[in-house]
Tab-separated table of C-alpha atoms and ligand atoms in Angstrom:
chain	number	residue	atom	x	y	z
A	911	MET	CA	16.745	12.688	-33.822
A	912	PRO	CA	18.521	15.941	-31.717
A	913	VAL	CA	20.701	14.905	-29.074
A	914	TRP	CA	18.747	17.135	-27.081
A	915	TYR	CA	15.558	15.028	-27.524
A	916	ILE	CA	17.240	12.185	-26.929
A	917	GLY	CA	18.497	13.882	-23.597
A	918	PHE	CA	14.650	14.687	-22.427
A	919	PHE	CA	13.670	11.503	-23.252
A	920	ILE	CA	16.157	9.708	-21.057
A	921	ARG	CA	15.151	12.105	-18.151
A	922	GLU	CA	11.261	11.776	-18.736
A	923	SER	CA	12.007	7.887	-18.456
A	924	ARG	CA	13.740	8.393	-15.317
A	925	MET	CA	11.541	10.665	-13.726
A	926	SER	CA	9.641	9.488	-10.975
A	927	MET	CA	6.121	7.524	-11.045
A	928	ASN	CA	3.007	9.491	-11.279
A	929	VAL	CA	-0.635	9.019	-11.961
A	930	PRO	CA	-0.846	8.664	-15.222
A	931	LYS	CA	1.962	6.768	-15.622
A	932	ILE	CA	0.121	3.766	-13.506
A	933	VAL	CA	-2.971	4.310	-15.342
A	934	SER	CA	-1.290	3.854	-18.517
A	935	MET	CA	0.297	0.561	-16.968
A	936	LYS	CA	-2.965	-1.211	-17.760
A	937	SER	CA	-3.116	-4.405	-20.063
A	938	LYS	CA	0.421	-3.712	-20.436
A	939	GLU	CA	2.814	-4.109	-17.594
A	940	LYS	CA	1.678	-5.079	-14.067
A	941	ILE	CA	2.153	-2.714	-11.020
A	942	ALA	CA	4.071	-4.090	-8.529
A	943	MET	CA	2.977	-2.344	-4.893
A	944	VAL	CA	4.562	-3.075	-1.665
A	945	THR	CA	3.492	-1.132	1.937
A	946	ALA	CA	5.974	0.596	3.975
A	947	TYR	CA	5.361	2.249	6.958
A	948	ASP	CA	9.235	4.136	7.397
A	949	TYR	CA	12.242	5.759	5.785
A	950	THR	CA	13.923	2.614	5.866
A	951	SER	CA	11.395	0.314	4.469
A	952	ALA	CA	10.430	2.766	1.712
A	953	ARG	CA	14.147	2.847	0.586
A	954	ILE	CA	14.411	-0.824	0.483
A	955	ALA	CA	10.867	-1.003	-2.147
A	956	ASP	CA	12.186	2.089	-3.599
A	957	GLU	CA	15.761	0.929	-4.520
A	958	ALA	CA	14.192	-2.390	-5.446
A	959	GLY	CA	12.410	-0.655	-8.007
A	960	VAL	CA	8.501	-0.953	-6.857
A	961	ASP	CA	5.766	1.116	-8.563
A	962	ILE	CA	3.669	2.259	-5.742
A	963	ILE	CA	4.450	2.494	-1.812
A	964	LEU	CA	1.240	2.071	-0.391
A	965	VAL	CA	1.315	3.454	3.250
A	966	GLY	CA	-1.529	1.258	4.732
A	967	ASP	CA	-3.520	1.830	7.827
A	968	SER	CA	-2.226	-2.195	8.313
A	969	LEU	CA	0.786	-0.620	10.066
A	970	GLY	CA	-1.953	-0.783	13.028
A	971	MET	CA	-1.510	-4.567	13.093
A	972	VAL	CA	2.339	-4.980	11.850
A	973	MET	CA	3.908	-1.659	13.605
A	974	GLN	CA	1.587	-0.806	16.815
A	975	GLY	CA	0.710	-4.466	17.523
A	976	LEU	CA	-3.287	-4.076	17.320
A	977	ASP	CA	-6.262	-6.721	16.475
A	978	SER	CA	-7.458	-4.353	13.439
A	979	THR	CA	-6.974	-1.036	11.556
A	980	ILE	CA	-10.115	0.338	13.424
A	981	PRO	CA	-8.155	2.621	16.302
A	982	VAL	CA	-4.957	3.901	13.930
A	983	THR	CA	-5.808	7.768	13.771
A	984	LEU	CA	-5.109	10.457	10.961
A	985	ASP	CA	-2.353	11.509	12.850
A	986	GLU	CA	-0.274	8.830	12.819
A	987	MET	CA	-1.061	7.964	9.289
A	988	ILE	CA	0.572	11.470	8.618
A	989	TYR	CA	3.368	10.606	10.682
A	990	HIS	CA	4.250	7.118	8.519
A	991	THR	CA	3.295	8.758	5.433
A	992	LYS	CA	6.068	11.407	6.252
A	993	MET	CA	8.609	8.872	7.044
A	994	VAL	CA	7.962	7.102	3.753
A	995	LYS	CA	8.278	10.167	1.613
A	996	ARG	CA	11.799	11.237	2.322
A	997	GLY	CA	12.869	7.510	1.849
A	998	VAL	CA	10.940	7.617	-1.381
A	999	LYS	CA	12.829	8.847	-5.107
A	1000	ASN	CA	10.749	7.042	-7.583
A	1001	ALA	CA	7.810	4.723	-6.511
A	1002	LEU	CA	4.156	6.413	-6.168
A	1003	VAL	CA	3.414	6.878	-2.624
A	1004	VAL	CA	-0.324	6.386	-1.491
A	1005	ALA	CA	-1.382	6.939	1.845
A	1006	ASP	CA	-4.500	5.040	3.334
A	1007	MET	CA	-6.847	7.299	4.919
A	1008	PRO	CA	-7.964	5.299	8.437
A	1009	PHE	CA	-11.244	4.674	9.814
A	1010	MET	CA	-13.293	7.658	10.072
A	1011	SER	CA	-11.129	10.045	8.291
A	1012	TYR	CA	-13.442	10.069	5.376
A	1013	GLN	CA	-16.522	8.194	6.266
A	1014	ALA	CA	-18.826	10.761	8.560
A	1015	ASP	CA	-19.340	13.287	5.629
A	1016	TYR	CA	-17.486	14.132	2.564
A	1017	VAL	CA	-16.615	17.902	3.869
A	1018	GLU	CA	-14.253	16.305	6.392
A	1019	ALA	CA	-13.270	13.686	3.986
A	1020	VAL	CA	-11.885	16.285	1.674
A	1021	LYS	CA	-10.112	18.302	4.570
A	1022	ASN	CA	-8.425	15.297	5.795
A	1023	ALA	CA	-7.504	13.962	2.458
A	1024	GLY	CA	-6.126	17.156	2.120
A	1025	ARG	CA	-4.243	17.509	5.374
A	1026	ILE	CA	-2.341	14.216	4.215
A	1027	MET	CA	-1.535	15.235	1.006
A	1028	LYS	CA	-0.061	18.755	2.404
A	1029	GLU	CA	1.783	17.827	5.530
A	1030	THR	CA	3.546	14.505	3.910
A	1031	GLY	CA	4.013	15.334	0.419
A	1032	CYS	CA	2.549	11.988	-0.665
A	1033	ASN	CA	0.846	11.591	-4.355
A	1034	ALA	CA	-2.503	10.378	-3.607
A	1035	VAL	CA	-4.550	8.474	-0.744
A	1036	LYS	CA	-6.136	5.175	-0.623
A	1037	LEU	CA	-9.876	4.693	0.927
A	1038	GLU	CA	-12.347	1.553	1.131
A	1039	GLY	CA	-15.888	1.363	-0.282
A	1040	GLY	CA	-18.243	1.323	-2.856
A	1041	ARG	CA	-21.142	3.659	-3.853
A	1042	GLU	CA	-21.466	4.929	-0.991
A	1043	PHE	CA	-18.158	6.731	-1.115
A	1044	ALA	CA	-18.952	8.035	-4.957
A	1045	VAL	CA	-19.201	11.471	-3.880
A	1046	THR	CA	-16.965	11.474	-1.018
A	1047	ILE	CA	-14.375	10.282	-3.805
A	1048	SER	CA	-15.440	12.271	-6.705
A	1049	ASN	CA	-14.713	15.404	-4.204
A	1050	ILE	CA	-11.737	14.601	-2.956
A	1051	VAL	CA	-10.625	14.063	-6.660
A	1052	ALA	CA	-12.166	17.421	-7.595
A	1053	ALA	CA	-9.414	19.265	-4.723
A	1054	GLY	CA	-6.604	17.809	-6.774
A	1055	ILE	CA	-5.961	14.655	-4.874
A	1056	PRO	CA	-5.762	11.819	-6.345
A	1057	VAL	CA	-8.271	8.386	-5.147
A	1058	MET	CA	-7.187	4.903	-5.112
A	1059	GLY	CA	-10.276	2.929	-3.811
A	1060	HIS	CA	-10.300	-0.519	-2.164
A	1061	LEU	CA	-13.073	-3.474	-2.546
A	1062	GLY	CA	-13.699	-6.886	-1.429
A	1063	LEU	CA	-12.458	-7.393	2.242
A	1064	THR	CA	-11.882	-3.663	3.406
A	1065	PRO	CA	-10.442	-4.102	6.879
A	1066	GLN	CA	-12.365	-0.893	8.456
A	1067	SER	CA	-15.524	-2.928	8.163
A	1068	ILE	CA	-14.336	-5.655	9.707
A	1069	ASN	CA	-17.138	-5.225	12.307
A	1070	ILE	CA	-19.591	-5.384	9.656
A	1071	PHE	CA	-17.861	-9.018	8.161
A	1072	GLY	CA	-17.085	-10.580	11.736
A	1073	ALA	CA	-14.109	-12.625	10.279
A	1074	TYR	CA	-11.207	-11.447	7.599
A	1075	SER	CA	-12.792	-13.886	5.002
A	1076	ALA	CA	-12.967	-13.362	1.270
A	1077	ARG	CA	-15.658	-11.459	-0.155
A	1078	GLY	CA	-17.763	-11.469	-3.202
A	1079	LYS	CA	-18.643	-15.356	-3.026
A	1080	SER	CA	-22.307	-14.872	-3.029
A	1081	GLU	CA	-24.336	-13.879	-6.379
A	1082	GLN	CA	-25.070	-10.797	-4.502
A	1083	GLU	CA	-22.213	-9.933	-3.392
A	1084	SER	CA	-20.475	-10.504	-6.335
A	1085	LYS	CA	-23.063	-7.999	-8.172
A	1086	LYS	CA	-22.559	-5.541	-5.912
A	1087	MET	CA	-18.957	-5.229	-5.849
A	1088	LYS	CA	-19.320	-5.419	-9.868
A	1089	GLU	CA	-20.938	-2.293	-10.430
A	1090	ASP	CA	-19.392	-0.911	-7.484
A	1091	ALA	CA	-16.517	-0.932	-9.180
A	1092	LYS	CA	-17.969	0.716	-12.015
A	1093	TYR	CA	-19.287	3.645	-9.557
A	1094	ILE	CA	-15.736	4.441	-8.243
A	1095	GLN	CA	-14.365	4.622	-10.923
A	1096	GLU	CA	-16.794	7.030	-12.631
A	1097	ALA	CA	-16.563	8.866	-9.427
A	1098	GLY	CA	-13.104	9.094	-10.136
A	1099	VAL	CA	-10.544	6.574	-8.649
A	1100	PHE	CA	-6.923	6.499	-10.752
A	1101	SER	CA	-7.191	2.742	-9.509
A	1102	ILE	CA	-8.613	-0.108	-7.131
A	1103	VAL	CA	-7.148	-2.523	-4.838
A	1104	LEU	CA	-9.323	-6.016	-4.711
A	1105	GLU	CA	-8.523	-7.685	-1.377
A	1106	ALA	CA	-9.638	-11.427	-0.962
A	1107	VAL	CA	-11.840	-11.203	-3.859
A	1108	PRO	CA	-12.214	-14.926	-6.228
A	1109	VAL	CA	-9.929	-15.175	-8.853
A	1110	ASN	CA	-12.865	-14.988	-11.631
A	1111	LEU	CA	-14.805	-12.183	-9.877
A	1112	ALA	CA	-11.429	-9.830	-9.961
A	1113	LYS	CA	-10.364	-11.004	-13.528
A	1114	GLU	CA	-14.445	-10.197	-14.418
A	1115	ILE	CA	-13.721	-6.615	-12.903
A	1116	THR	CA	-10.435	-6.087	-14.053
A	1117	GLU	CA	-11.776	-6.288	-17.795
A	1118	SER	CA	-14.817	-4.252	-17.049
A	1119	LEU	CA	-12.833	-1.611	-15.782
A	1120	ARG	CA	-10.574	1.519	-17.650
A	1121	VAL	CA	-8.760	2.140	-14.279
A	1122	PRO	CA	-5.985	-0.535	-13.572
A	1123	THR	CA	-7.095	-3.042	-10.761
A	1124	ILE	CA	-4.181	-3.942	-7.727
A	1125	GLY	CA	-4.994	-7.851	-6.378
A	1126	ILE	CA	-4.012	-8.880	-3.104
A	1127	GLY	CA	-5.348	-12.437	-2.608
A	1128	ALA	CA	-7.354	-11.645	-5.901
A	1129	GLY	CA	-5.597	-14.012	-8.287
A	1130	ALA	CA	-3.177	-13.233	-11.267
A	1131	GLU	CA	-5.407	-11.540	-13.440
A	1132	THR	CA	-5.784	-8.241	-11.669
A	1133	ASP	CA	-3.332	-5.506	-13.978
A	1134	GLY	CA	-1.251	-5.406	-10.255
A	1135	GLN	CA	-0.242	-7.059	-7.111
A	1136	VAL	CA	0.025	-5.595	-3.352
A	1137	LEU	CA	1.898	-7.345	-0.591
A	1138	VAL	CA	2.778	-6.050	2.860
A	1139	PHE	CA	6.075	-5.055	3.442
A	1140	HIS	CA	6.575	-7.439	6.608
A	1141	ASP	CA	4.239	-10.731	5.080
A	1142	LEU	CA	6.862	-10.375	1.929
A	1143	LEU	CA	10.156	-10.497	3.202
A	1144	GLY	CA	8.797	-12.759	6.544
A	1145	LEU	CA	9.357	-10.612	9.142
A	1146	PHE	CA	5.493	-10.726	10.322
A	1147	ASP	CA	4.320	-14.095	11.530
A	1148	ASP	CA	1.468	-13.712	14.031
A	1149	PHE	CA	-0.926	-15.333	10.940
A	1150	LYS	CA	-0.391	-15.566	7.459
A	1151	PRO	CA	-2.891	-15.284	5.099
A	1152	LYS	CA	-3.411	-17.912	2.277
A	1153	PHE	CA	-2.789	-15.192	-0.151
A	1154	VAL	CA	0.781	-14.339	1.383
A	1155	LYS	CA	4.108	-15.588	-0.488
A	1156	ARG	CA	7.208	-14.864	1.562
A	1157	TYR	CA	10.151	-13.828	-0.577
A	1158	ALA	CA	12.725	-14.336	2.312
A	1159	HIS	CA	12.853	-15.524	6.011
A	1160	LEU	CA	13.944	-12.197	7.292
A	1161	LYS	CA	12.583	-12.650	11.404
A	1162	LYS	CA	14.311	-15.998	11.368
A	1163	ASP	CA	17.749	-14.204	10.517
A	1164	ALA	CA	17.042	-11.275	12.773
A	1165	ILE	CA	16.706	-13.647	15.131
A	1166	GLY	CA	19.753	-15.974	14.754
A	1167	ALA	CA	21.636	-12.267	14.332
A	1168	MET	CA	20.694	-11.206	17.476
A	1169	GLU	CA	21.051	-14.845	19.659
A	1170	ASN	CA	24.957	-14.242	17.905
A	1171	TYR	CA	25.591	-11.273	18.973
A	1172	ILE	CA	24.488	-12.123	22.787
A	1173	LYS	CA	26.445	-15.248	22.848
A	1174	GLU	CA	29.629	-12.928	21.645
A	1175	VAL	CA	28.685	-10.085	24.369
A	1176	LYS	CA	28.330	-13.136	27.220
A	1177	ASP	CA	31.386	-14.153	25.926
A	1178	LYS	CA	33.440	-11.114	25.672
A	1179	LYS	CA	33.945	-11.450	22.264
A	1180	PHE	CA	32.284	-8.527	21.002
A	1181	PRO	CA	33.334	-5.667	21.142
A	1182	ASP	CA	36.829	-7.100	19.160
A	1183	LYS	CA	40.006	-4.515	18.018
A	1184	GLU	CA	37.978	-4.506	14.854
A	1185	HIS	CA	35.035	-2.462	16.411
A	1186	CYS	CA	37.190	-0.480	19.307
A	1187	TYR	CA	39.129	2.769	19.205
A	1188	GLU	CA	42.471	3.243	19.999
B	2621	KIV	O1	-3.789	-1.477	4.625
B	2621	KIV	C1	-3.003	-2.247	4.005
B	2621	KIV	O2	-1.672	-2.167	3.964
B	2621	KIV	C2	-3.428	-2.389	2.861
B	2621	KIV	C3	-3.438	-3.421	1.515
B	2621	KIV	C4	-3.306	-4.528	2.247
B	2621	KIV	C5	-4.656	-2.898	0.308
B	2621	KIV	O3	-5.072	-1.344	2.617
């Protein structure tokens, strides 16, 4: 094998993630996705090696202290995605389209998706919903903007659902979700988030699609998993959905560190010589 070819191969394998690579991971390698909302959290996730960083509108809850994602604006999504993008070298960056940035009509949706991509440099957008958004999805994709779908518990519809509970438990809902997955796949999504969906339904949908599914509270049979950064690291404890696994307890550690700092200030132990200019 010529040396230039080996060099090219090594460079290729180190090149950043893109949409076709994510699609090709289906059934071969599980996709690891996590949310991030700023430069520092994006650097942590990217250096750890996640495949996809989602700038989720969940930032309304974990960053802004809101009780739903409904008030999050397009300008806020753009602001956070810009910060995230600066911290990422390898992962695919996907930005959520916030509530009412794509629901009214598809022309406005294309313009708003375009603004997100053009102003932030993200690689794709995500939007919630099934067949009713198929035309919107196909028009955004036709404009050159990859779209990730989102089915199951779609938090922007909280006022229709009434509660953040699992979806697709009834025969009727499960049938609709299976059909919706097919509709949005045909419309052109490159992957679909399945949120709070029974394990068997998520498995059935995953097996029926060409594009990968990424689950959150949808069991182990999806093609990938996503968790919210602050949940994964134990930074956010206002509430804990059943599907959240905490891989660290950073809020507890942070409070401990703050308490030490406060004590050292009060006891006049900080700053010591090491932290002063001569
Ligand atoms: O907004 C978000 O963080 C999400 C994930 C939970 C999938 O949509």
